[in-house]
mmCIF file of N, CA and C in Angstrom:
data_model
loop_
_atom_site.group_PDB
_atom_site.id
_atom_site.type_symbol
_atom_site.label_atom_id
_atom_site.label_comp_id
_atom_site.label_asym_id
_atom_site.label_seq_id
_atom_site.Cartn_x
_atom_site.Cartn_y
_atom_site.Cartn_z
ATOM 1 N N VAL A 1 110.283 90.985 96.388
ATOM 2 C CA VAL A 1 108.891 91.089 96.025
ATOM 3 C C VAL A 1 108.740 92.321 95.129
ATOM 4 N N SER A 2 108.000 92.166 94.048
ATOM 5 C CA SER A 2 107.841 93.265 93.098
ATOM 6 C C SER A 2 106.629 94.128 93.438
ATOM 7 N N GLY A 3 106.597 95.319 92.867
ATOM 8 C CA GLY A 3 105.451 96.203 93.041
ATOM 9 C C GLY A 3 104.146 95.558 92.590
ATOM 10 N N PRO A 4 104.120 94.933 91.400
ATOM 11 C CA PRO A 4 102.891 94.269 90.970
ATOM 12 C C PRO A 4 102.459 93.158 91.933
ATOM 13 N N ASP A 5 103.412 92.435 92.511
ATOM 14 C CA ASP A 5 103.061 91.398 93.495
ATOM 15 C C ASP A 5 102.416 92.013 94.735
ATOM 16 N N ILE A 6 102.974 93.127 95.185
ATOM 17 C CA ILE A 6 102.417 93.819 96.348
ATOM 18 C C ILE A 6 101.022 94.346 96.015
ATOM 19 N N MET A 7 100.848 94.844 94.788
ATOM 20 C CA MET A 7 99.542 95.347 94.376
ATOM 21 C C MET A 7 98.485 94.251 94.423
ATOM 22 N N VAL A 8 98.821 93.075 93.920
ATOM 23 C CA VAL A 8 97.877 91.953 93.934
ATOM 24 C C VAL A 8 97.519 91.590 95.371
ATOM 25 N N GLU A 9 98.504 91.510 96.249
ATOM 26 C CA GLU A 9 98.244 91.167 97.648
ATOM 27 C C GLU A 9 97.396 92.241 98.323
ATOM 28 N N ALA A 10 97.714 93.507 98.055
ATOM 29 C CA ALA A 10 96.931 94.602 98.643
ATOM 30 C C ALA A 10 95.482 94.537 98.168
ATOM 31 N N ARG A 11 95.272 94.242 96.900
ATOM 32 C CA ARG A 11 93.900 94.157 96.373
ATOM 33 C C ARG A 11 93.167 92.922 96.879
ATOM 34 N N ASN A 12 93.900 91.888 97.227
ATOM 35 C CA ASN A 12 93.256 90.731 97.857
ATOM 36 C C ASN A 12 92.690 91.124 99.221
ATOM 37 N N ARG A 13 93.405 92.003 99.918
ATOM 38 C CA ARG A 13 92.979 92.425 101.253
ATOM 39 C C ARG A 13 91.994 93.590 101.215
ATOM 40 N N ILE A 14 92.213 94.513 100.280
ATOM 41 C CA ILE A 14 91.366 95.714 100.158
ATOM 42 C C ILE A 14 91.044 95.877 98.671
ATOM 43 N N PRO A 15 89.972 95.250 98.196
ATOM 44 C CA PRO A 15 89.692 95.200 96.761
ATOM 45 C C PRO A 15 89.616 96.548 96.044
ATOM 46 N N ASP A 16 89.172 97.602 96.709
ATOM 47 C CA ASP A 16 89.034 98.881 96.013
ATOM 48 C C ASP A 16 90.201 99.837 96.264
ATOM 49 N N ILE A 17 91.326 99.313 96.755
ATOM 50 C CA ILE A 17 92.497 100.152 97.015
ATOM 51 C C ILE A 17 93.014 100.736 95.700
ATOM 52 N N LYS A 18 93.462 101.969 95.781
ATOM 53 C CA LYS A 18 94.029 102.628 94.606
ATOM 54 C C LYS A 18 95.546 102.459 94.660
ATOM 55 N N VAL A 19 96.128 102.088 93.530
ATOM 56 C CA VAL A 19 97.559 101.788 93.475
ATOM 57 C C VAL A 19 98.181 102.519 92.297
ATOM 58 N N ILE A 20 99.345 103.106 92.539
ATOM 59 C CA ILE A 20 100.147 103.701 91.468
ATOM 60 C C ILE A 20 101.502 103.009 91.521
ATOM 61 N N LEU A 21 101.909 102.449 90.400
ATOM 62 C CA LEU A 21 103.222 101.823 90.316
ATOM 63 C C LEU A 21 104.218 102.829 89.752
ATOM 64 N N THR A 22 105.478 102.687 90.130
ATOM 65 C CA THR A 22 106.528 103.541 89.603
ATOM 66 C C THR A 22 107.746 102.676 89.294
ATOM 67 N N SER A 23 108.483 103.068 88.275
ATOM 68 C CA SER A 23 109.656 102.296 87.889
ATOM 69 C C SER A 23 110.598 103.151 87.071
ATOM 70 N N GLY A 24 111.843 102.780 87.091
ATOM 71 C CA GLY A 24 112.848 103.406 86.251
ATOM 72 C C GLY A 24 113.226 102.513 85.079
ATOM 73 N N TYR A 25 112.551 101.364 84.952
ATOM 74 C CA TYR A 25 112.850 100.434 83.868
ATOM 75 C C TYR A 25 112.433 101.001 82.518
ATOM 76 N N PRO A 26 113.079 100.549 81.442
ATOM 77 C CA PRO A 26 112.673 100.977 80.097
ATOM 78 C C PRO A 26 111.229 100.571 79.805
ATOM 79 N N ASP A 27 110.617 101.248 78.838
ATOM 80 C CA ASP A 27 109.214 101.004 78.488
ATOM 81 C C ASP A 27 108.895 99.537 78.269
ATOM 82 N N GLY A 28 109.753 98.807 77.587
ATOM 83 C CA GLY A 28 109.481 97.420 77.258
ATOM 84 C C GLY A 28 109.299 96.517 78.464
ATOM 85 N N GLU A 29 109.844 96.907 79.594
ATOM 86 C CA GLU A 29 109.771 96.073 80.792
ATOM 87 C C GLU A 29 108.385 96.058 81.430
ATOM 88 N N ILE A 30 107.593 97.101 81.216
ATOM 89 C CA ILE A 30 106.306 97.175 81.895
ATOM 90 C C ILE A 30 105.117 97.192 80.931
ATOM 91 N N GLU A 31 105.379 97.239 79.633
ATOM 92 C CA GLU A 31 104.281 97.241 78.674
ATOM 93 C C GLU A 31 103.456 95.972 78.802
ATOM 94 N N GLY A 32 102.159 96.139 78.691
ATOM 95 C CA GLY A 32 101.266 94.993 78.738
ATOM 96 C C GLY A 32 101.032 94.441 80.122
ATOM 97 N N LEU A 33 101.506 95.143 81.138
ATOM 98 C CA LEU A 33 101.303 94.688 82.504
ATOM 99 C C LEU A 33 99.863 94.977 82.906
ATOM 100 N N ALA A 34 99.058 93.949 82.957
ATOM 101 C CA ALA A 34 97.671 94.088 83.413
ATOM 102 C C ALA A 34 97.471 93.096 84.540
ATOM 103 N N LEU A 35 96.976 93.596 85.637
ATOM 104 C CA LEU A 35 96.771 92.751 86.805
ATOM 105 C C LEU A 35 95.293 92.739 87.147
ATOM 106 N N ASP A 36 94.753 91.566 87.361
ATOM 107 C CA ASP A 36 93.335 91.426 87.666
ATOM 108 C C ASP A 36 92.478 92.048 86.573
ATOM 109 N N GLY A 37 92.949 91.976 85.329
ATOM 110 C CA GLY A 37 92.196 92.514 84.206
ATOM 111 C C GLY A 37 92.206 94.026 84.121
ATOM 112 N N GLU A 38 93.035 94.683 84.906
ATOM 113 C CA GLU A 38 93.082 96.140 84.937
ATOM 114 C C GLU A 38 94.510 96.616 84.717
ATOM 115 N N GLN A 39 94.664 97.606 83.855
ATOM 116 C CA GLN A 39 95.977 98.201 83.628
ATOM 117 C C GLN A 39 96.265 99.135 84.808
ATOM 118 N N PRO A 40 97.330 98.884 85.573
ATOM 119 C CA PRO A 40 97.608 99.742 86.730
ATOM 120 C C PRO A 40 98.054 101.143 86.303
ATOM 121 N N LEU A 41 97.809 102.114 87.160
ATOM 122 C CA LEU A 41 98.325 103.453 86.927
ATOM 123 C C LEU A 41 99.827 103.408 87.149
ATOM 124 N N PHE A 42 100.538 104.216 86.380
ATOM 125 C CA PHE A 42 101.988 104.107 86.381
ATOM 126 C C PHE A 42 102.612 105.481 86.190
ATOM 127 N N ILE A 43 103.710 105.732 86.885
ATOM 128 C CA ILE A 43 104.508 106.936 86.677
ATOM 129 C C ILE A 43 105.974 106.516 86.594
ATOM 130 N N ARG A 44 106.645 107.023 85.581
ATOM 131 C CA ARG A 44 108.037 106.633 85.333
ATOM 132 C C ARG A 44 109.003 107.532 86.105
ATOM 133 N N LYS A 45 110.014 106.893 86.708
ATOM 134 C CA LYS A 45 111.092 107.631 87.379
ATOM 135 C C LYS A 45 112.093 108.097 86.335
ATOM 136 N N PRO A 46 112.729 109.201 86.526
ATOM 137 C CA PRO A 46 112.452 110.189 87.568
ATOM 138 C C PRO A 46 111.224 111.003 87.171
ATOM 139 N N TYR A 47 110.449 111.436 88.153
ATOM 140 C CA TYR A 47 109.283 112.256 87.877
ATOM 141 C C TYR A 47 109.368 113.525 88.709
ATOM 142 N N ARG A 48 108.672 114.537 88.252
ATOM 143 C CA ARG A 48 108.643 115.814 88.961
ATOM 144 C C ARG A 48 107.490 115.830 89.947
ATOM 145 N N GLN A 49 107.593 116.678 90.941
ATOM 146 C CA GLN A 49 106.538 116.786 91.950
ATOM 147 C C GLN A 49 105.186 117.070 91.311
ATOM 148 N N MET A 50 105.146 117.946 90.316
ATOM 149 C CA MET A 50 103.881 118.301 89.682
ATOM 150 C C MET A 50 103.289 117.108 88.939
ATOM 151 N N GLU A 51 104.131 116.284 88.322
ATOM 152 C CA GLU A 51 103.627 115.078 87.658
ATOM 153 C C GLU A 51 102.964 114.147 88.670
ATOM 154 N N LEU A 52 103.622 113.947 89.808
ATOM 155 C CA LEU A 52 103.065 113.094 90.850
ATOM 156 C C LEU A 52 101.792 113.710 91.420
ATOM 157 N N ALA A 53 101.810 115.012 91.669
ATOM 158 C CA ALA A 53 100.625 115.691 92.206
ATOM 159 C C ALA A 53 99.441 115.537 91.247
ATOM 160 N N ASN A 54 99.667 115.703 89.953
ATOM 161 C CA ASN A 54 98.588 115.557 88.974
ATOM 162 C C ASN A 54 98.046 114.134 88.955
ATOM 163 N N LEU A 55 98.930 113.148 89.024
ATOM 164 C CA LEU A 55 98.484 111.761 89.025
ATOM 165 C C LEU A 55 97.708 111.441 90.301
ATOM 166 N N LEU A 56 98.187 111.921 91.431
ATOM 167 C CA LEU A 56 97.469 111.699 92.690
ATOM 168 C C LEU A 56 96.092 112.347 92.657
ATOM 169 N N GLN A 57 96.004 113.526 92.080
ATOM 170 C CA GLN A 57 94.705 114.184 91.972
ATOM 171 C C GLN A 57 93.774 113.365 91.088
ATOM 172 N N THR A 58 94.281 112.826 89.998
ATOM 173 C CA THR A 58 93.479 111.991 89.115
ATOM 174 C C THR A 58 92.975 110.756 89.850
ATOM 175 N N VAL A 59 93.839 110.148 90.642
ATOM 176 C CA VAL A 59 93.481 108.928 91.359
ATOM 177 C C VAL A 59 92.512 109.211 92.502
ATOM 178 N N LEU A 60 92.766 110.268 93.251
ATOM 179 C CA LEU A 60 91.977 110.540 94.444
ATOM 180 C C LEU A 60 90.675 111.294 94.167
ATOM 181 N N CYS A 61 90.626 112.028 93.092
ATOM 182 C CA CYS A 61 89.395 112.750 92.766
ATOM 183 C C CYS A 61 88.462 111.799 92.052
ATOM 184 N N PRO A 62 87.180 111.853 92.269
ATOM 185 C CA PRO A 62 86.480 112.954 92.922
ATOM 186 C C PRO A 62 86.412 112.822 94.433
ATOM 187 N N GLU A 63 86.817 111.701 95.007
ATOM 188 C CA GLU A 63 86.669 111.511 96.441
ATOM 189 C C GLU A 63 87.334 112.629 97.247
ATOM 190 N N PHE A 64 88.592 112.913 96.970
ATOM 191 C CA PHE A 64 89.321 113.922 97.729
ATOM 192 C C PHE A 64 88.748 115.308 97.476
ATOM 193 N N CYS A 65 88.464 115.624 96.224
ATOM 194 C CA CYS A 65 87.946 116.948 95.885
ATOM 195 C C CYS A 65 86.591 117.186 96.535
ATOM 196 N N ILE A 66 85.752 116.171 96.574
ATOM 197 C CA ILE A 66 84.445 116.303 97.219
ATOM 198 C C ILE A 66 84.620 116.551 98.711
ATOM 199 N N LYS A 67 85.532 115.821 99.344
ATOM 200 C CA LYS A 67 85.781 116.012 100.780
ATOM 201 C C LYS A 67 86.311 117.419 101.054
ATOM 202 N N MET A 68 87.234 117.894 100.210
ATOM 203 C CA MET A 68 87.803 119.219 100.408
ATOM 204 C C MET A 68 86.744 120.301 100.228
ATOM 205 N N ALA A 69 85.867 120.146 99.251
ATOM 206 C CA ALA A 69 84.815 121.128 99.019
ATOM 207 C C ALA A 69 83.842 121.173 100.191
ATOM 208 N N ALA A 70 83.657 120.048 100.847
ATOM 209 C CA ALA A 70 82.731 119.972 101.971
ATOM 210 C C ALA A 70 83.352 120.480 103.266
ATOM 211 N N GLN A 71 84.654 120.767 103.252
ATOM 212 C CA GLN A 71 85.353 121.202 104.464
ATOM 213 C C GLN A 71 86.065 122.530 104.207
ATOM 214 N N PRO A 72 85.311 123.635 104.125
ATOM 215 C CA PRO A 72 85.956 124.916 103.815
ATOM 216 C C PRO A 72 87.034 125.317 104.819
ATOM 217 N N GLU A 73 86.901 124.868 106.079
ATOM 218 C CA GLU A 73 87.934 125.207 107.066
ATOM 219 C C GLU A 73 89.261 124.546 106.710
ATOM 220 N N ALA A 74 89.230 123.371 106.114
ATOM 221 C CA ALA A 74 90.468 122.698 105.674
ATOM 222 C C ALA A 74 91.095 123.467 104.520
ATOM 223 N N ASN A 75 90.261 124.015 103.643
ATOM 224 C CA ASN A 75 90.781 124.800 102.525
ATOM 225 C C ASN A 75 91.463 126.073 103.009
ATOM 226 N N ARG A 76 90.910 126.711 104.039
ATOM 227 C CA ARG A 76 91.554 127.921 104.577
ATOM 228 C C ARG A 76 92.923 127.573 105.150
ATOM 229 N N HIS A 77 93.016 126.431 105.815
ATOM 230 C CA HIS A 77 94.291 125.988 106.383
ATOM 231 C C HIS A 77 95.333 125.777 105.281
ATOM 232 N N LEU A 78 94.878 125.326 104.119
ATOM 233 C CA LEU A 78 95.780 125.088 102.994
ATOM 234 C C LEU A 78 96.005 126.341 102.161
ATOM 235 N N GLY A 79 95.398 127.463 102.583
ATOM 236 C CA GLY A 79 95.549 128.705 101.832
ATOM 237 C C GLY A 79 94.672 128.752 100.602
ATOM 238 N N ARG A 80 93.572 127.991 100.602
ATOM 239 C CA ARG A 80 92.691 127.943 99.435
ATOM 240 C C ARG A 80 91.318 128.543 99.709
ATOM 241 N N GLY A 81 91.084 129.167 100.841
ATOM 242 C CA GLY A 81 89.740 129.644 101.105
ATOM 243 C C GLY A 81 89.649 130.998 101.675
#
């Protein structure tokens, strides 16, 4: 089963689920991949931790950032407050 197949099934069950695909295939293998009329978010292997962290922040924000701002005690635990 491929990642795009899993993404379609996951969206059938949870329509607003956020999905990031990853692959080590050459560019030509994934170009033009649009599922449900939407171009999926993608990160190419190998990737660095900071690249993944930036992509996750893009995907999860503003939801995650709003939650973190509303919970200053969580920020102190993470060394941010």
